Amino acid sequence: MSHKIQTLSGYIHEYQKSVLQPEVFWGRVAESFHWEKRWDKTLEWNFEEPDIKWFVNGKLNITENILDRHLFIMGDKPAIIWEPNEPGDEAVTLTYRELYEKTNEFANAMKAKGVGKGDRVIIYMPMVPEAAIAMLACARIGAVHSIVFAGFSSSSLADRVNDCEAKMILTSDGNFRGAKKIPVKAVVDEALESCTTVESVIVFQRTGTEVTMKEGRDYWWHDVIKGQSKECKAEIMDSEDMLFILYTSGSTGKPKGVVHTVGGYMVYTYYSFVNVFQYSIGDVYWCTADVGWITGHSYIVYGPLLAGATTLMFEGVPTYPDAGRFWQIVEKHKVNQFYTAPTAIRALQAYGLEPIEPYDLSSLKVIGSVGEPINEEAWHWYHDHIGKGNCPLVDTWWQTETGGIMVSALAGVIPNKPAHASLPLPGIQPIIVDAEGNELKGNNVEGNLCIKFPWPSMLRTTYGDHERCRQTYFSTYKGLYFTGDGAKRDHDGYLRILGRVDDVINVSGHRMGTAEVENAINEHPKVIESAVVGYPHDVKGQGIYAFAICDMEGRSEENLIAEIKKTVANIIGPIARPDKVQIVPGLPKTRSGKIMRRILRKVAAGEADQLGDTSTLLNPEVVESIIESAKNAK
Ligand code: WTA
């Protein structure tokens, strides 16, 4: 099956078709999959509720389209190549047949522990092939997986377990990350002290770290698969049954569970994967994300495997044992498509060209970027030194909620332009609106980015709280999906994403809600009130800057700052640790009592000379002392 667009005129033609007759367009893509029963209607939707259904009454199992379908001619072809943390350790290749067998075996093991269709299963695992097997095994039996990035703390994990009332957790004894060994099972044990729904925990042995196994609850992965059949009948799912929940941060304090469903997600991740990366059978494709984020879901596991691709999974980090590790892997496995994040590029850029020089990167055909706006300097470095000036660089804009890439060049088909995500994929109808929601037509316009028509992999709800989904995405502008991002359409009609316009900070490509970090800071007994903003950071894109009003009795400022940072790392996880904390006597408030973040953002960015009008504040006098104490921020 091929839906690969190969020319610019082909793109324009497909795009027009997709807008004029979306149902016909997506119906054709969907027809190339195996369905147990064909859908009755391609699309039913309204953005008011919202209520979105693709491939209505279609029945299928996504794993049949990943595994069974590829057995016949692709059975011996590599599905997953796994590169371990230590360069000296042997890489592992799983063929489609092996992946099929291991998925079924583990699916049977999960069933034997009482997990079935609709049950929620939390995956809290390192980057090992078993993480992908775990996802596919859930999908095989109709269980709903929810992956929690293994860097999140026990309380973040517990919140997610409780929110989705998970029945099972899949984890490991420990994780290797560079020179570190992280005791993952211990985090799960701690989380489970405040969870009641989990009946069993399956532990994959990776690091040999000593763990406590609770009788009747905890089992080793290698024990539960013993004697299980390598065949497992795929559960027949409705197109709109849940495939997974993935928690993501928003502008309120509590992460929300974004829900994706089977049929539409399958069709769109496949379609966007082959088109954006221009994947051809036999290519080795590598996305450096973690499976704990949406990029790992859609473009390490589902999209590539649906396309019969060879997808590389890497356990480690870019700078271990040295800053040449990525390039060594590209050479070793002859990687053809390489997809990473601007923060990784900037971090490696800081090491100069020396770490790249020993390696042959000539296998690369396409390079990609995701997660945050890529600045021009990083873009050129990546394009010139990694792509050697002759690989198309796809800057892919999308979100956990969109399920798949929405705006991007198609490699080599749509011309590149530095720092511009460029054009929408077929089927995607983005518009730019002003504050009142009026569409800004034509070129050279800037405003808020919305999508006006449904696409197959869009979120359907936020788990257990549909109203929140409506409020967050569908109520700001009537009849539109609001992305939370600002965007500009330039004189050529290319889109440039300008970053979040809500209270979300993008730290190293990871979304952090300011309210979530504030809630964590406020847990410190000495903190009276806090406010968190993002500020420009050389490597992370944005850093987290916290202002806190504290009771200073019995504490030095320095100790308190260190304690506040530690509190956040403990409550949410190390990724949310503030880069800077400033103790302040007060926070600038409007007369209605709202914190004026605009002022705090300027102070954090070192632009206190550009504060603008502060006369409408309730407490303008506090601004001077905030500016004054900014030098003590650490
Ligand atoms: C940002 C990651 C600019 C954006 C797939 C979005 C980007 C948020 C890009 C979603 C890009 C992602 N250019 N900004 N190419 N890609 N973003 O849910 O602000 O982790 O709203 O999904 O990342 O982050 P999420």
XYZ file of C-alpha atoms and ligand atoms in Angstrom:
659
model
C 0.000 0.000 0.000
C 1.353 3.365 -0.770
C -0.032 6.751 -0.078
C 3.300 8.425 -0.449
C 3.207 11.801 -2.130
C 6.323 12.312 -4.197
C 6.091 15.689 -5.845
C 5.070 19.184 -4.904
C 2.259 19.164 -7.431
C 1.191 15.801 -5.990
C 1.034 17.411 -2.578
C -1.060 20.309 -3.826
C -3.415 17.925 -5.575
C -3.797 15.626 -2.543
C -4.254 18.592 -0.247
C -7.059 19.969 -2.368
C -8.778 16.605 -2.498
C -8.474 16.232 1.266
C -10.208 19.544 1.860
C -12.900 19.198 -0.765
C -13.824 15.625 0.127
C -12.242 14.687 3.447
C -14.403 11.586 3.860
C -13.440 10.225 0.468
C -9.806 11.100 1.032
C -9.468 9.380 4.430
C -11.697 6.522 3.388
C -9.167 5.663 0.696
C -6.271 5.658 3.125
C -8.255 3.561 5.600
C -9.144 1.022 2.917
C -5.557 -0.112 2.694
C -5.765 -1.560 6.217
C -7.250 -4.790 7.421
C -10.658 -4.248 9.041
C -12.730 -7.032 10.541
C -15.741 -5.073 9.438
C -15.788 -2.029 7.216
C -17.078 1.253 8.649
C -20.596 2.468 7.844
C -19.755 6.137 7.708
C -16.339 7.798 7.479
C -16.918 10.744 9.787
C -19.411 12.153 12.262
C -18.462 15.269 14.134
C -19.224 18.446 15.925
C -16.731 20.682 17.698
C -19.297 21.994 20.198
C -19.550 18.932 22.435
C -16.986 17.909 21.033
C -18.082 14.624 19.509
C -15.790 13.131 16.896
C -16.074 9.707 15.324
C -13.998 8.373 12.468
C -14.784 5.171 10.588
C -18.064 4.754 12.445
C -18.849 1.133 13.365
C -15.637 -0.094 11.757
C -14.140 -3.086 13.609
C -10.457 -3.882 13.743
C -7.407 -4.549 15.832
C -4.453 -2.252 15.250
C -1.940 -5.011 16.008
C -3.271 -7.116 13.154
C -2.223 -4.246 10.927
C 1.189 -4.070 12.567
C 1.976 -7.729 13.085
C -0.222 -10.287 11.312
C -0.350 -8.302 8.095
C 3.431 -8.057 7.874
C 4.159 -11.703 8.666
C 3.756 -13.041 5.191
C 6.276 -11.024 3.243
C 8.022 -9.088 5.991
C 8.235 -11.746 8.704
C 12.011 -11.945 8.589
C 12.579 -8.231 8.185
C 13.700 -6.202 11.188
C 10.877 -4.400 12.972
C 12.824 -3.065 15.949
C 16.541 -2.520 16.305
C 17.424 -1.861 19.899
C 20.632 -0.086 20.842
C 21.436 -0.398 24.545
C 22.781 2.277 26.850
C 26.351 0.909 26.850
C 28.012 1.091 23.435
C 29.890 -2.128 24.221
C 26.699 -4.131 24.806
C 25.163 -5.964 21.941
C 22.303 -4.463 19.961
C 19.154 -6.569 19.573
C 17.070 -6.931 16.430
C 13.497 -8.196 16.500
C 11.969 -9.258 13.221
C 8.288 -8.770 12.556
C 7.793 -12.450 13.335
C 9.638 -12.203 16.627
C 7.703 -9.087 17.543
C 4.483 -10.911 16.704
C 5.404 -13.844 18.913
C 6.659 -11.805 21.826
C 3.607 -9.555 21.728
C 1.242 -12.505 21.747
C 3.137 -14.277 24.484
C 3.017 -11.236 26.698
C -0.605 -10.521 25.782
C -1.479 -14.020 26.974
C 0.458 -13.424 30.182
C -1.500 -10.236 30.834
C -4.760 -12.029 30.191
C -3.738 -14.725 32.632
C -3.409 -12.022 35.261
C -6.965 -10.935 34.608
C -6.479 -7.972 32.293
C -8.936 -7.632 29.424
C -10.656 -5.271 27.065
C -11.069 -1.752 28.411
C -8.863 -2.263 31.482
C -6.224 0.421 31.992
C -2.583 -0.588 32.232
C 0.176 1.806 33.264
C 3.547 1.361 31.579
C 6.476 2.844 33.502
C 9.462 1.394 31.704
C 12.845 2.155 30.210
C 13.562 2.296 26.490
C 13.765 -1.431 25.872
C 11.918 -3.426 23.201
C 9.674 -4.763 25.954
C 8.168 -1.286 26.294
C 6.936 -1.518 22.694
C 5.890 -5.140 23.261
C 3.925 -4.007 26.314
C 2.088 -1.373 24.271
C 1.263 -3.788 21.488
C 0.227 -6.523 23.922
C -2.262 -4.129 25.496
C -3.604 -3.226 22.063
C -3.816 -6.920 21.162
C -6.195 -7.679 24.029
C -8.010 -4.350 23.964
C -6.504 -3.036 27.184
C -5.838 0.707 27.275
C -2.235 1.621 27.912
C -1.119 4.751 29.629
C 2.604 5.294 29.581
C 4.149 7.416 32.277
C 7.632 8.704 31.445
C 9.964 6.846 33.797
C 11.498 10.130 34.975
C 8.291 11.148 36.751
C 8.200 10.902 40.543
C 6.179 8.434 42.587
C 3.498 10.996 43.331
C 3.085 11.926 39.647
C 2.853 8.231 38.891
C 0.297 7.679 41.656
C -1.851 10.562 40.374
C -1.986 8.989 36.923
C -2.644 5.487 38.236
C -5.501 6.823 40.325
C -6.947 9.039 37.633
C -7.322 6.170 35.179
C -7.919 3.506 37.870
C -5.283 1.247 36.421
C -5.512 -2.465 37.073
C -1.925 -3.326 36.228
C 1.495 -1.682 36.110
C 4.300 -2.803 33.819
C 7.720 -1.684 34.986
C 11.364 -2.704 35.359
C 13.725 -3.282 38.251
C 15.760 -0.286 37.153
C 16.718 1.935 34.223
C 20.095 2.702 32.728
C 20.428 6.307 31.663
C 23.959 7.221 30.758
C 26.173 6.650 33.777
C 23.148 6.456 36.068
C 21.152 3.495 37.257
C 17.677 4.485 38.398
C 15.727 2.224 40.778
C 12.405 2.299 39.014
C 10.583 -0.471 40.870
C 11.155 1.351 44.163
C 9.324 4.366 42.709
C 6.400 2.131 41.762
C 6.319 0.642 45.274
C 6.154 4.094 46.783
C 3.416 5.189 44.371
C 1.358 2.099 45.145
C 1.131 3.069 48.795
C -1.502 5.562 47.694
C -3.226 3.503 44.995
C -5.931 0.918 45.475
C -6.891 -0.226 41.992
C -3.707 -1.998 40.932
C -3.978 -5.771 41.220
C -0.682 -6.779 39.684
C 2.722 -5.434 38.759
C 4.909 -7.090 36.156
C 8.603 -6.328 36.445
C 11.019 -6.586 33.555
C 14.531 -7.384 34.706
C 16.956 -4.924 33.185
C 19.557 -3.688 35.650
C 19.715 -6.465 38.237
C 18.933 -3.894 40.927
C 17.635 -5.517 44.073
C 13.887 -5.069 44.447
C 11.181 -6.085 46.856
C 8.524 -8.237 45.252
C 5.179 -8.198 47.014
C 3.686 -11.654 47.222
C 0.533 -12.021 45.143
C 0.977 -8.627 43.471
C 4.414 -8.475 41.876
C 5.676 -10.878 39.191
C 8.755 -11.061 37.010
C 8.199 -10.587 33.290
C 10.332 -13.674 32.514
C 8.194 -15.792 34.837
C 4.786 -14.719 33.573
C 5.591 -15.447 29.937
C 6.756 -18.981 30.705
C 4.583 -21.481 28.915
C 2.428 -18.846 27.229
C 1.372 -19.452 23.657
C 2.922 -17.348 20.927
C -0.499 -17.025 19.355
C -3.128 -14.749 20.803
C -6.342 -13.938 19.063
C -6.676 -10.234 18.534
C -9.594 -8.662 20.374
C -12.011 -7.081 17.944
C -12.245 -3.392 18.689
C -14.583 -0.697 17.559
C -12.858 2.050 15.598
C -13.745 4.464 18.407
C -12.643 2.238 21.308
C -9.794 3.694 23.329
C -6.281 2.748 22.284
C -4.420 4.730 24.902
C -4.460 7.554 27.407
C -1.471 9.853 27.652
C -1.270 12.430 30.409
C -0.047 15.869 29.491
C 0.261 19.195 31.247
C -2.030 22.088 30.595
C -2.717 25.434 32.135
C -4.402 24.024 35.220
C -2.684 22.220 38.054
C -3.649 18.675 37.178
C -2.345 16.837 34.085
C -5.104 15.615 31.815
C -5.453 12.219 30.221
C -5.605 12.743 26.461
C -7.595 9.904 24.889
C -6.809 8.448 21.463
C -8.925 5.840 19.743
C -8.009 2.920 17.528
C -9.122 3.530 13.945
C -8.319 7.179 13.320
C -5.013 7.051 15.159
C -3.940 4.059 13.083
C -4.790 5.698 9.774
C -3.194 9.032 10.549
C 0.047 7.912 12.212
C 0.739 5.607 9.287
C -0.100 8.233 6.672
C 1.875 11.043 8.287
C 4.878 8.785 8.949
C 5.371 7.671 5.351
C 4.770 11.120 3.945
C 6.756 13.333 6.276
C 9.788 11.052 6.407
C 9.356 9.661 2.881
C 10.066 6.253 4.301
C 10.848 3.419 1.882
C 10.821 -0.243 2.857
C 14.294 -1.283 3.948
C 15.232 2.108 5.389
C 16.370 2.298 9.012
C 14.457 5.008 10.810
C 15.398 6.406 14.212
C 13.395 8.672 16.474
C 15.277 9.572 19.658
C 12.201 10.336 21.778
C 11.167 8.303 24.805
C 8.077 6.123 24.549
C 6.728 8.080 27.510
C 5.901 11.017 25.224
C 3.531 11.199 22.285
C 6.424 11.278 19.823
C 7.497 7.876 21.067
C 3.967 6.520 20.705
C 3.273 7.782 17.202
C 6.726 7.806 15.628
C 8.748 5.100 17.337
C 6.040 2.494 17.679
C 2.699 2.882 15.904
C 3.407 4.912 12.731
C 6.612 3.121 11.708
C 5.398 -0.374 12.558
C 2.130 0.172 10.702
C 4.243 1.058 7.687
C 6.379 -2.087 7.985
C 9.391 0.047 8.847
C 12.519 -0.774 10.787
C 12.427 1.460 13.839
C 15.447 1.963 16.051
C 15.025 2.337 19.814
C 17.846 3.762 21.879
C 18.019 3.217 25.613
C 20.595 5.839 26.526
C 21.268 9.559 26.341
C 22.991 11.716 23.673
C 26.051 12.539 25.757
C 27.021 9.156 27.170
C 29.726 7.959 27.002
C 30.434 11.097 24.993
C 28.750 13.639 22.744
C 29.359 11.489 19.667
C 26.983 8.732 20.761
C 24.116 9.658 18.424
C 26.444 9.849 15.437
C 28.125 6.588 16.323
C 24.683 4.935 16.314
C 23.791 6.514 12.958
C 26.977 5.052 11.473
C 26.641 1.672 13.175
C 23.060 1.015 12.062
C 23.220 3.026 8.832
C 20.296 5.166 9.876
C 18.393 6.748 6.981
C 15.878 8.953 8.780
C 16.805 10.641 12.035
C 14.232 12.485 14.153
C 15.178 14.392 17.295
C 14.437 17.494 19.375
C 15.940 20.997 19.161
C 17.076 20.751 22.779
C 19.261 17.742 21.928
C 20.670 19.591 18.916
C 21.523 22.634 21.001
C 23.090 20.515 23.726
C 25.294 18.719 21.174
C 26.085 21.908 19.303
C 27.775 23.133 22.473
C 30.388 20.355 22.107
C 31.496 21.632 18.717
C 32.185 19.550 15.627
C 34.819 17.234 17.047
C 32.416 14.556 18.336
C 30.843 14.281 14.866
C 34.020 13.985 12.853
C 34.884 10.323 13.413
C 31.548 9.122 12.070
C 30.186 8.473 8.643
C 26.739 10.019 8.434
C 26.304 9.448 4.710
C 23.435 6.991 5.245
C 21.190 9.884 6.356
C 18.522 10.892 3.854
C 16.133 12.866 6.044
C 16.528 14.631 9.379
C 13.697 15.912 11.532
C 12.895 18.092 14.506
C 10.024 18.067 16.995
C 8.858 19.403 20.314
C 9.510 23.127 20.231
C 10.328 25.867 17.775
C 13.796 25.228 16.359
C 15.830 28.420 16.362
C 17.668 29.347 13.180
C 21.117 28.752 14.603
C 20.299 25.201 15.665
C 18.493 24.637 12.379
C 21.595 25.559 10.349
C 23.949 23.574 12.539
C 21.754 20.491 12.239
C 21.236 20.968 8.515
C 24.896 21.677 7.699
C 26.786 19.382 10.058
C 24.469 16.424 10.503
C 22.538 16.554 7.229
C 25.738 17.751 5.486
C 23.638 20.275 3.646
C 21.891 17.685 1.516
C 19.220 16.129 3.731
C 15.805 17.738 3.885
C 15.142 18.895 7.462
C 11.516 18.407 8.460
C 10.416 20.697 11.276
C 7.295 18.911 12.480
C 4.685 20.754 14.510
C 2.119 18.761 16.426
C 0.888 17.947 19.941
C -0.074 15.106 22.259
C -3.658 16.052 21.456
C -3.218 15.939 17.685
C -1.821 12.395 17.785
C 0.262 12.953 14.666
C 2.279 15.527 12.763
C 0.067 18.384 11.565
C 2.322 20.948 9.953
C 5.595 19.940 8.342
C 7.430 19.826 5.076
C 7.260 16.418 3.409
C 10.949 15.553 3.118
C 12.300 16.554 -0.263
C 8.792 17.219 -1.584
C 8.022 20.556 0.059
C 11.041 22.884 0.113
C 12.589 23.644 3.507
C 12.761 26.999 5.162
C 14.722 27.435 8.396
C 12.609 27.648 11.554
C 9.349 27.197 9.647
C 7.214 24.122 10.189
C 5.903 25.072 6.730
C 2.683 23.594 5.338
C -0.188 21.501 6.685
C -0.347 17.819 5.851
C -3.218 16.737 3.617
C -6.396 16.626 5.667
C -5.230 19.271 8.118
C -6.969 22.640 7.999
C -5.146 25.120 10.230
C -6.255 28.703 10.515
C -4.855 31.731 12.293
C -7.300 33.796 14.324
C -7.170 37.064 16.210
C -8.129 37.390 19.884
C -11.840 37.474 18.977
C -11.601 34.380 16.843
C -11.802 36.091 13.451
C -9.910 34.210 10.826
C -6.872 36.095 9.534
C -6.768 35.192 5.901
C -3.943 35.677 3.446
C -0.220 35.883 4.097
C 1.809 37.952 6.529
C -0.564 37.416 9.441
C 0.090 36.433 13.018
C -2.249 35.192 15.734
C -3.493 32.081 17.471
C -3.370 28.746 15.735
C -6.602 26.768 15.443
C -7.772 23.809 13.368
C -11.175 24.059 11.792
C -11.906 20.542 10.607
C -11.422 17.163 12.301
C -8.546 14.850 11.394
C -8.449 11.135 12.195
C -5.913 11.133 15.062
C -7.295 14.030 17.067
C -8.033 13.576 20.755
C -11.573 12.456 21.512
C -11.819 13.432 25.164
C -9.819 13.874 28.329
C -10.192 10.765 30.392
C -12.999 10.884 32.936
C -13.688 14.574 32.333
C -15.161 15.398 28.956
C -16.111 18.896 30.037
C -12.456 19.679 30.608
C -11.702 18.655 27.028
C -14.449 20.955 25.783
C -13.309 23.848 27.948
C -9.628 23.519 27.130
C -9.707 23.010 23.388
C -13.137 23.808 21.990
C -14.543 26.730 23.947
C -12.002 29.525 23.365
C -13.136 29.903 19.751
C -16.527 28.556 18.786
C -16.373 25.764 16.258
C -12.578 25.515 16.313
C -9.953 23.332 17.972
C -7.583 25.732 19.732
C -3.976 24.559 19.897
C -2.647 26.912 22.567
C 0.115 27.983 20.173
C 0.726 31.242 18.393
C 1.665 31.158 14.713
C 2.589 33.345 11.794
C 1.920 32.769 8.118
C 4.729 34.415 6.175
C 4.760 35.993 2.722
C 5.126 32.559 1.092
C 2.241 31.070 3.022
C 4.593 29.048 5.236
C 3.623 28.602 8.882
C 6.015 29.473 11.634
C 5.044 28.325 15.116
C 5.753 30.980 17.710
C 5.263 28.967 20.914
C 2.619 28.667 23.585
C 0.237 31.495 24.271
C -1.145 29.870 27.443
C 0.411 29.104 30.815
C 2.418 26.173 29.534
C 6.221 26.224 29.479
C 8.096 24.109 26.959
C 11.194 22.842 28.755
C 13.471 20.784 26.524
C 10.431 19.943 24.446
C 8.483 18.773 27.511
C 5.329 20.525 28.501
C 5.048 21.846 32.024
C 2.024 23.703 33.296
C 3.002 26.708 35.404
C 0.160 25.929 37.818
C 1.445 22.390 38.256
C 4.909 23.634 39.219
C 3.409 26.295 41.491
C 1.316 23.688 43.285
C 4.464 21.655 43.905
C 6.414 24.684 45.169
C 3.557 25.575 47.493
C 3.912 22.186 49.169
C 7.082 23.480 50.795
C 6.039 24.497 54.321
C 7.870 27.830 54.161
C 6.316 28.972 50.890
C 3.402 31.346 51.164
C 2.740 32.002 47.492
C 4.535 31.416 44.234
C 4.410 32.252 40.541
C 6.198 30.408 37.774
C 7.079 31.666 34.298
C 9.257 30.512 31.420
C 12.387 32.376 30.327
C 14.740 31.922 27.377
C 17.293 29.177 28.026
C 20.201 28.404 25.689
C 19.831 24.639 25.681
C 16.362 23.895 27.008
C 14.577 26.476 24.867
C 12.699 27.631 27.932
C 13.757 27.349 31.540
C 11.517 27.394 34.615
C 11.771 30.551 36.721
C 9.946 30.606 40.041
C 9.138 33.602 42.213
C 8.266 32.687 45.793
C 7.069 34.586 48.810
C 8.429 32.743 51.824
C 8.496 32.754 55.554
C 12.247 33.185 56.012
C 12.400 32.435 59.694
C 15.193 29.998 60.504
C 16.357 29.590 56.890
C 19.000 31.172 54.739
C 17.838 32.242 51.299
C 20.271 29.859 49.667
C 19.041 26.823 51.613
C 15.455 27.686 50.976
C 16.026 27.972 47.237
C 17.731 24.582 47.185
C 14.872 23.058 49.202
C 12.247 24.507 46.878
C 13.972 23.020 43.841
C 14.204 19.663 45.565
C 10.545 19.760 46.547
C 9.499 20.188 42.920
C 11.823 17.414 41.710
C 10.355 15.099 44.368
C 6.744 15.948 43.693
C 6.707 16.046 39.887
C 10.077 14.711 38.773
C 13.523 16.092 37.943
C 12.310 17.503 34.587
C 10.211 20.070 36.455
C 13.004 21.298 38.742
C 13.074 25.117 38.477
C 16.221 26.484 36.849
C 15.978 29.609 38.937
C 14.182 30.534 42.114
C 13.867 34.075 43.362
C 12.579 34.900 46.828
C 10.383 37.976 46.660
C 8.491 40.087 49.202
C 5.341 40.139 47.066
C 3.946 39.357 43.616
C 2.577 41.954 41.217
C -1.223 41.685 41.216
C -4.027 43.251 39.264
C -6.840 44.893 41.175
C -8.848 41.720 40.799
C -6.044 39.787 42.488
C -4.573 38.042 39.455
C -0.815 37.717 39.219
C 0.541 39.861 36.388
C 2.790 37.346 34.729
C 3.776 39.697 31.952
C 5.906 41.611 34.455
C 7.439 38.477 35.916
C 8.329 37.210 32.444
C 10.216 40.411 31.720
C 12.132 40.213 34.992
C 12.973 36.550 34.368
C 14.184 37.339 30.861
C 16.446 40.106 32.189
C 14.364 42.736 30.441
C 13.178 44.667 33.454
C 13.763 47.887 31.526
C 10.837 46.971 29.254
C 8.106 46.456 31.813
C 5.508 48.682 30.212
C 2.693 50.161 32.212
C 2.574 49.040 35.846
C 0.260 51.737 37.129
C -2.819 49.520 37.006
C -1.300 47.181 39.573
C -2.735 46.820 43.023
C 0.777 46.968 44.460
C 3.102 48.783 42.013
C 5.696 49.298 44.745
C 6.486 45.580 44.824
C 7.891 45.702 41.290
C 10.964 47.685 42.307
C 11.923 45.200 44.967
C 11.399 42.260 42.571
C 13.743 43.892 40.070
C 16.202 44.600 42.838
C 16.227 41.044 44.211
C 16.472 39.427 40.749
C 20.248 39.389 41.145
C 19.856 36.918 44.031
C 17.937 34.407 41.945
C 19.625 31.010 41.826
C 5.408 22.653 20.800
C 5.033 17.131 21.059
C 7.268 24.630 17.342
C 4.113 23.421 20.647
C 4.854 16.502 19.680
C 3.053 22.386 20.956
C 6.476 22.856 18.547
C 3.730 21.562 22.022
C 6.884 21.963 17.535
C 3.210 20.147 22.064
C 7.545 22.516 16.385
C 5.933 20.843 19.121
N 7.702 23.851 16.334
N 6.666 24.178 18.437
N 7.997 21.766 15.398
N 6.534 20.722 17.933
N 5.907 22.122 19.519
O 2.222 17.671 23.460
O 4.092 24.474 21.582
O 4.647 17.275 24.035
O 1.847 22.936 21.419
O 3.815 17.197 21.683
O 5.117 21.566 21.669
O 3.975 19.363 22.933
P 3.656 17.833 23.108
